[in-house]
Every structure is written in structure tokens, then in C-alpha cells.
Amino acid sequence: ENDIAIIRMLKNGARGYLLKDSKPKVFKQALENIRDTGYFINELVSDKLMHYISNEDSFLGDGSPLSSLTENETIFLQWICSDKTYKEIAEEMHISPRTVDTYRDNLFKKLDIKTRVGLAIFAIKHGIVSV
């Protein structure tokens, strides 16, 4: 499983995480736990959370392309996945269209991606946005 995606889902409000091959009994237990406590933490998620907490500063690691992104580039990457134009994204982010161009060009270079669609696919694959 993708550790980064799991942690991002939890940080973005997911109440738990199940593998797609989880048994119905585990699924039922997860629903009951969410109803009763507000969350479901299985062994997989517990391990990921402990690893994240103990290594929070380096969780994304030097080998991850995410580690090189600034907070604003990550926010811009989320907007890329909308149907807004670059001009509209600039307005939403309260920045100039030229700054949007800079974020886009930096992402193209850092991630070795050539198109907006490629950036959107990257964002989905790495848990920056969910579908």
C-alpha cells in the first residue's frame, strides 16, 4: 500500500482505511467502530501512523517527488485538478497569473511532467487529490 496516500487520506478527513480484500467481518467492525468512536484504526493504519509520527519530518523522504514541492505548489496542484482556467486559479489563490505560470513551470520541471493532465494524474496517484 502507498503510505503517503494513506496518511494524506487520514489527514484529509478519512475516518479509517480498509484493504479492498478485507473480509466482510472486518468491514462490519469498521462501520461499527466509526459509528461508535468516529474512526477505525486497523493494524495497517496503526503501523503507518506510528511510522509517520516517528518520522514526520522525513516521511515523504528524499526519494519522493513530493518532498521537493512547496506548500503553494501543492495547493496549486490541487487546483490543477479542477476545471478552472489558469486565470481563475490565480484569482482563487489570490496570486498573479505570472505566479501561476511559475508554479506550473516549476512542477513540470520538478516532476518531469509536460502537461496539465499529467500533473492531475500525478496528484491523484500521490493522494494530493481524490477522485
Coordinates of C-alpha atoms in Angstrom, one line a residue:
E1 CA 0.0 0.0 0.0
N2 CA 1.1 3.6 -0.6
D3 CA 2.0 5.0 2.8
I4 CA 1.8 8.6 1.6
A5 CA -1.7 8.1 0.1
I6 CA -3.0 6.5 3.3
I7 CA -1.6 9.3 5.5
R8 CA -2.9 12.0 3.2
M9 CA -6.4 10.4 3.2
L10 CA -6.4 10.4 7.0
K11 CA -5.1 14.0 7.2
N12 CA -7.9 15.0 4.8
G13 CA -10.7 13.5 6.9
A14 CA -10.9 9.8 6.2
R15 CA -12.1 8.0 9.3
G16 CA -10.2 4.8 8.6
Y17 CA -8.8 2.6 5.9
L18 CA -9.6 -0.9 4.7
L19 CA -7.8 -3.0 2.1
K20 CA -10.1 -4.0 -0.8
D21 CA -9.7 -7.7 0.1
S22 CA -10.9 -7.1 3.7
K23 CA -13.3 -9.7 4.9
P24 CA -17.0 -8.7 5.5
K25 CA -16.5 -9.2 9.2
V26 CA -13.7 -6.6 9.3
F27 CA -15.9 -4.2 7.1
K28 CA -18.7 -4.6 9.6
Q29 CA -16.4 -4.0 12.5
A30 CA -15.0 -0.9 10.8
L31 CA -18.5 0.5 10.3
E32 CA -19.4 -0.1 13.9
N33 CA -16.2 1.5 15.2
I34 CA -16.8 4.6 13.0
R35 CA -20.3 4.8 14.3
D36 CA -19.3 4.4 17.9
T37 CA -15.9 6.2 18.1
G38 CA -15.7 8.2 14.9
Y39 CA -12.8 6.2 13.5
F40 CA -11.4 2.8 12.6
I41 CA -7.8 2.0 13.1
N42 CA -6.7 -1.4 12.0
E43 CA -3.1 -2.8 12.3
L44 CA -2.1 -1.5 8.9
V45 CA -3.2 2.1 9.6
S46 CA -1.8 1.9 13.1
D47 CA 1.6 0.9 11.7
K48 CA 1.5 3.7 9.1
L49 CA 0.5 6.3 11.7
M50 CA 3.3 5.2 14.1
H51 CA 5.8 5.4 11.3
Y52 CA 4.5 8.8 10.2
I53 CA 4.5 10.2 13.8
S54 CA 8.0 9.0 14.5
N55 CA 9.4 10.2 11.1
E56 CA 7.1 13.1 10.4
D57 CA 9.8 15.4 9.2
S58 CA 11.2 12.9 6.7
F59 CA 8.1 10.9 6.0
L60 CA 8.0 11.9 2.3
G61 CA 11.7 11.1 2.1
D62 CA 14.3 12.5 -0.2
G63 CA 13.4 9.9 -2.9
S64 CA 9.8 11.1 -3.2
P65 CA 9.0 13.8 -5.7
L66 CA 6.5 15.2 -3.1
S67 CA 9.4 16.1 -0.8
S68 CA 10.5 18.8 -3.2
L69 CA 7.2 20.6 -3.5
T70 CA 6.4 23.8 -1.7
E71 CA 3.1 24.2 0.1
N72 CA 1.9 26.7 -2.5
E73 CA 2.9 24.3 -5.3
T74 CA 0.9 21.5 -3.6
I75 CA -2.1 23.8 -3.3
F76 CA -1.7 24.8 -7.0
L77 CA -1.5 21.1 -7.9
Q78 CA -4.9 20.6 -6.2
W79 CA -6.4 23.5 -8.3
I80 CA -4.9 22.0 -11.4
C81 CA -7.4 19.1 -11.0
S82 CA -10.4 21.4 -11.2
D83 CA -12.0 22.7 -14.4
K84 CA -10.8 26.2 -13.7
T85 CA -8.6 28.1 -16.1
Y86 CA -5.1 29.2 -15.0
K87 CA -6.5 32.8 -14.7
E88 CA -9.3 31.5 -12.5
I89 CA -6.8 29.5 -10.4
A90 CA -4.8 32.7 -9.9
E91 CA -7.9 34.5 -8.7
E92 CA -8.8 31.7 -6.3
M93 CA -5.3 31.6 -4.9
H94 CA -5.1 35.4 -4.7
I95 CA -1.9 35.4 -6.8
S96 CA -0.9 36.8 -10.2
P97 CA -1.3 34.8 -13.4
R98 CA 2.5 35.1 -13.7
T99 CA 2.9 33.3 -10.4
V100 CA 0.6 30.6 -11.6
D101 CA 2.8 30.2 -14.6
T102 CA 5.8 29.9 -12.3
Y103 CA 4.2 27.2 -10.2
R104 CA 3.2 25.3 -13.3
D105 CA 6.6 25.5 -14.8
N106 CA 8.3 24.5 -11.6
L107 CA 6.0 21.5 -11.3
F108 CA 6.7 20.5 -14.9
K109 CA 10.4 20.6 -14.2
K110 CA 10.4 19.1 -10.7
L111 CA 8.1 16.2 -11.6
D112 CA 9.3 15.8 -15.2
I113 CA 5.8 16.2 -16.5
K114 CA 4.8 18.0 -19.6
T115 CA 1.0 18.6 -19.5
R116 CA -1.7 19.7 -17.1
V117 CA -3.3 16.3 -17.5
G118 CA 0.0 14.7 -16.4
L119 CA 0.0 16.9 -13.3
A120 CA -3.6 15.9 -12.5
I121 CA -2.7 12.2 -12.9
F122 CA 0.3 12.7 -10.6
A123 CA -1.9 14.4 -8.0
I124 CA -4.3 11.6 -8.0
K125 CA -1.7 8.9 -7.8
H126 CA 0.1 10.5 -4.9
G127 CA -3.1 11.2 -2.9
I128 CA -2.9 15.0 -3.2
V129 CA -6.5 14.9 -4.5
S130 CA -9.0 12.1 -4.5
V131 CA -11.5 11.1 -7.2

